[in-house]
């Protein structure tokens, strides 16, 4: 597979990398560029000093120390620089890597945070690209600049030698070019095909990584052991690894063949040139110094051309990765940008869904097909329906993670698309069906619900208490400061049994609930199956507390257990992407349709098991 990288795109990427590097640290860049330039000319200077020295020695100046000494000192200085420059260069390069890494990661995640919807994150292609951008972002730009400077350094060496030889004997320059040019050309091609091969195996590498991760993952451990999946996944991992290895082995063979051939050719040309130069010297038509410059030039130019080919190959690979970084960095907002600005007023009358149609993608089936719904201010609206009816999807639209494909959602009559999204979300609190469990302390897991409360311990404790989590937290080794993680911060943690407590699913759900309670003064509280992981008693308790809260707020409550929502002000039944029924519990039971049937089925289930 070859990867088409347009010339203009390459230049654009290079320029962007250079810009980013320049902005990260001008002093370091200038210093590094200076070191590179001097290092590029150093071999030429050494060869020239040697030539002058040999010629003077040969020309009978052996006794004249004043003509020899400066040259010898110059040669010594060149040697000293040759020893020091790599050290300074390495230091500057590492420094450059770090400063560029900070700036590029900052830009990348600023771009990520500009995505206010979540649709793009669901796109597997985007996620792939993001992963590669993360890989490239840290060191990609500085590597590109480094490779560029490396090419410049080798080019300087080459030009320096060829210029010198042109002065000495133009034919010698021609021989050197003839010995290095084919190798340079071939190696450039090889470098490019190596980059393409590395690129083409990246899907194998990603899958290999996926299986490797899976085999060590805590979340998957139970199923892998019970179902005996370990060997299957290990074999699949090896298949991916072998596929990647086979592609690289093919490339290695090609490289070995070509390079062997080239080495022979280059050596033959250089050897022929050497014999010719020696014959010229023997005939007195060229000085000893000239021959020494020629020898140094042959070796130096060959080395430089190898360096150029190698650097260009690496740059090609770095460029492919960096292209992804640039794509992500240039990501445009995924939602319509609001026409309005400034704070969003508090909800006064209610939220209205007007003929809302929605599907996750153009090639996906409709999930919502014309939902008309009013969520009145100050009331509790319950949303019920079978699995996959679109309840959680509706929640995502209410939070404006997506915009409706057709129709509109109105906040006191104003289309959500006209409200600035961050300000709008300030008005919402929610427990999502797939809530988060953060690898942070208990207090932070709750406090994140309102970042202004992160250090407000009394508020956090009150929220935990309302979620029925306070007694449990009190028994944890460090109370609210207990770290909820299996990850160890350092070696001493490993010994300390107090760190890294892991909660049960139901306990995590209560923490999520506590987190949402921190936002209970907001206008709309959304609870998507907030008690699905709780035992019956805890569920009863949580819903009692939720009812207390509902007395003064607007809420949308989703539950598949109809008993928990029967006293909501309105119950809305979603079926086949539309509102099938709505009314109070008593009205819906009296109507004796889908809701009544479902309710009777669930109630009968409970009666069957009761003694
Ligand atoms: P509910 O919460 O009522 O169980 P959901 O809203 O989660 O239902 O899902 C409704 C439908 O949308 C389901 O058929 C589901 O497969 C589909 N769906 C949900 N999320 C996505 C997604 N991110 N991409 C594509 N389809 C989705
Ligand atoms: Mg759901």
Tab-separated table of N, CA and C and ligand atoms in Angstrom, residues 118-119 122 358-361 364-368 384-396 402 433 528-529 558 574, ligand 1:
chain	number	residue	atom	x	y	z
A	118	UNK	N	-20.727	14.789	20.871
A	118	UNK	CA	-19.956	13.564	21.016
A	118	UNK	C	-20.006	12.698	19.768
A	119	UNK	N	-20.725	13.165	18.740
A	119	UNK	CA	-20.866	12.349	17.534
A	119	UNK	C	-19.533	11.983	16.920
A	122	UNK	N	-17.646	9.105	18.304
A	122	UNK	CA	-18.189	7.770	18.052
A	122	UNK	C	-17.706	7.210	16.732
A	358	UNK	N	-34.309	11.620	14.848
A	358	UNK	CA	-32.869	11.488	15.059
A	358	UNK	C	-32.360	10.119	14.648
A	359	UNK	N	-31.202	10.111	14.001
A	359	UNK	CA	-30.455	8.868	13.771
A	359	UNK	C	-28.980	9.187	13.945
A	360	UNK	N	-28.201	8.144	14.333
A	360	UNK	CA	-26.809	8.372	14.691
A	360	UNK	C	-25.925	8.640	13.488
A	361	UNK	N	-26.395	8.246	12.307
A	361	UNK	CA	-25.610	8.509	11.108
A	361	UNK	C	-26.515	8.340	9.910
A	364	UNK	N	-27.580	4.895	9.322
A	364	UNK	CA	-28.132	4.190	10.482
A	364	UNK	C	-29.653	4.346	10.498
A	365	UNK	N	-30.323	3.410	11.162
A	365	UNK	CA	-31.793	3.515	11.219
A	365	UNK	C	-32.234	4.685	12.110
A	366	UNK	N	-33.436	5.157	11.864
A	366	UNK	CA	-33.974	6.222	12.710
A	366	UNK	C	-34.193	5.689	14.111
A	367	UNK	N	-33.774	6.428	15.114
A	367	UNK	CA	-34.028	6.050	16.499
A	367	UNK	C	-35.275	6.792	16.990
A	368	UNK	N	-35.339	8.087	16.706
A	368	UNK	CA	-36.533	8.861	17.058
A	368	UNK	C	-37.224	9.270	15.754
A	384	UNK	N	-40.534	6.060	29.933
A	384	UNK	CA	-40.412	4.606	30.009
A	384	UNK	C	-40.507	4.023	28.599
A	385	UNK	N	-40.113	2.778	28.479
A	385	UNK	CA	-40.124	2.137	27.171
A	385	UNK	C	-39.195	0.944	27.195
A	386	UNK	N	-39.315	0.081	26.200
A	386	UNK	CA	-38.494	-1.122	26.164
A	386	UNK	C	-37.042	-0.770	25.900
A	387	UNK	N	-36.162	-1.747	26.084
A	387	UNK	CA	-34.755	-1.563	25.735
A	387	UNK	C	-34.643	-1.111	24.289
A	388	UNK	N	-33.828	-0.095	24.053
A	388	UNK	CA	-33.608	0.338	22.677
A	388	UNK	C	-34.702	1.244	22.146
A	389	UNK	N	-35.636	1.671	23.012
A	389	UNK	CA	-36.730	2.528	22.542
A	389	UNK	C	-36.242	3.925	22.200
A	390	UNK	N	-35.057	4.293	22.724
A	390	UNK	CA	-34.517	5.623	22.411
A	390	UNK	C	-34.533	6.574	23.590
A	391	UNK	N	-34.691	6.041	24.794
A	391	UNK	CA	-34.758	6.906	25.986
A	391	UNK	C	-33.414	7.606	26.220
A	392	UNK	N	-32.337	6.821	26.227
A	392	UNK	CA	-31.019	7.429	26.470
A	392	UNK	C	-30.642	8.362	25.325
A	393	UNK	N	-31.070	8.039	24.126
A	393	UNK	CA	-30.804	8.911	22.986
A	393	UNK	C	-31.483	10.264	23.195
A	394	UNK	N	-32.699	10.197	23.694
A	394	UNK	CA	-33.424	11.443	23.951
A	394	UNK	C	-32.678	12.294	24.989
A	395	UNK	N	-32.115	11.609	26.000
A	395	UNK	CA	-31.334	12.324	27.015
A	395	UNK	C	-30.141	13.030	26.361
A	396	UNK	N	-29.480	12.336	25.435
A	396	UNK	CA	-28.305	12.932	24.776
A	396	UNK	C	-28.706	14.169	23.980
A	402	UNK	N	-25.880	15.904	20.706
A	402	UNK	CA	-26.198	15.850	19.276
A	402	UNK	C	-27.302	16.865	19.026
A	433	UNK	N	-26.832	6.849	32.017
A	433	UNK	CA	-26.906	5.397	32.167
A	433	UNK	C	-25.481	4.817	32.217
A	528	UNK	N	-31.009	8.923	34.216
A	528	UNK	CA	-31.224	7.815	33.282
A	528	UNK	C	-30.902	6.507	34.002
A	529	UNK	N	-31.914	5.790	34.385
A	529	UNK	CA	-31.765	4.528	35.127
A	529	UNK	C	-30.822	4.707	36.317
A	558	UNK	N	-35.768	8.303	34.048
A	558	UNK	CA	-35.934	7.124	33.201
A	558	UNK	C	-35.735	5.891	34.052
A	574	UNK	N	-42.269	5.722	25.390
A	574	UNK	CA	-41.647	5.784	24.058
A	574	UNK	C	-41.735	4.417	23.416
B	1	LIG	P1	-32.807	2.956	25.486
B	1	LIG	O1	-32.055	3.900	26.362
B	1	LIG	O2	-34.244	3.284	25.346
B	1	LIG	O3	-32.617	1.531	25.883
B	1	LIG	P2	-31.020	3.924	23.443
B	1	LIG	O4	-31.396	5.338	23.280
B	1	LIG	O5	-29.790	3.643	24.222
B	1	LIG	O6	-32.235	3.088	24.015
B	1	LIG	O7	-30.835	3.281	22.010
B	1	LIG	C1	-31.801	3.441	21.007
B	1	LIG	C2	-31.278	2.835	19.720
B	1	LIG	O8	-30.178	3.589	19.248
B	1	LIG	C3	-30.790	1.414	19.864
B	1	LIG	O9	-31.245	0.677	18.758
B	1	LIG	C4	-29.295	1.526	19.843
B	1	LIG	O10	-28.708	0.415	19.221
B	1	LIG	C5	-29.079	2.763	19.025
B	1	LIG	N1	-27.883	3.486	19.458
B	1	LIG	C6	-27.658	3.949	20.697
B	1	LIG	N2	-26.483	4.591	20.756
B	1	LIG	C7	-25.946	4.531	19.518
B	1	LIG	C8	-24.753	5.032	18.916
B	1	LIG	N3	-23.875	5.722	19.612
B	1	LIG	N4	-24.550	4.780	17.612
B	1	LIG	C9	-25.451	4.087	16.896
B	1	LIG	N5	-26.584	3.599	17.398
B	1	LIG	C10	-26.855	3.811	18.682
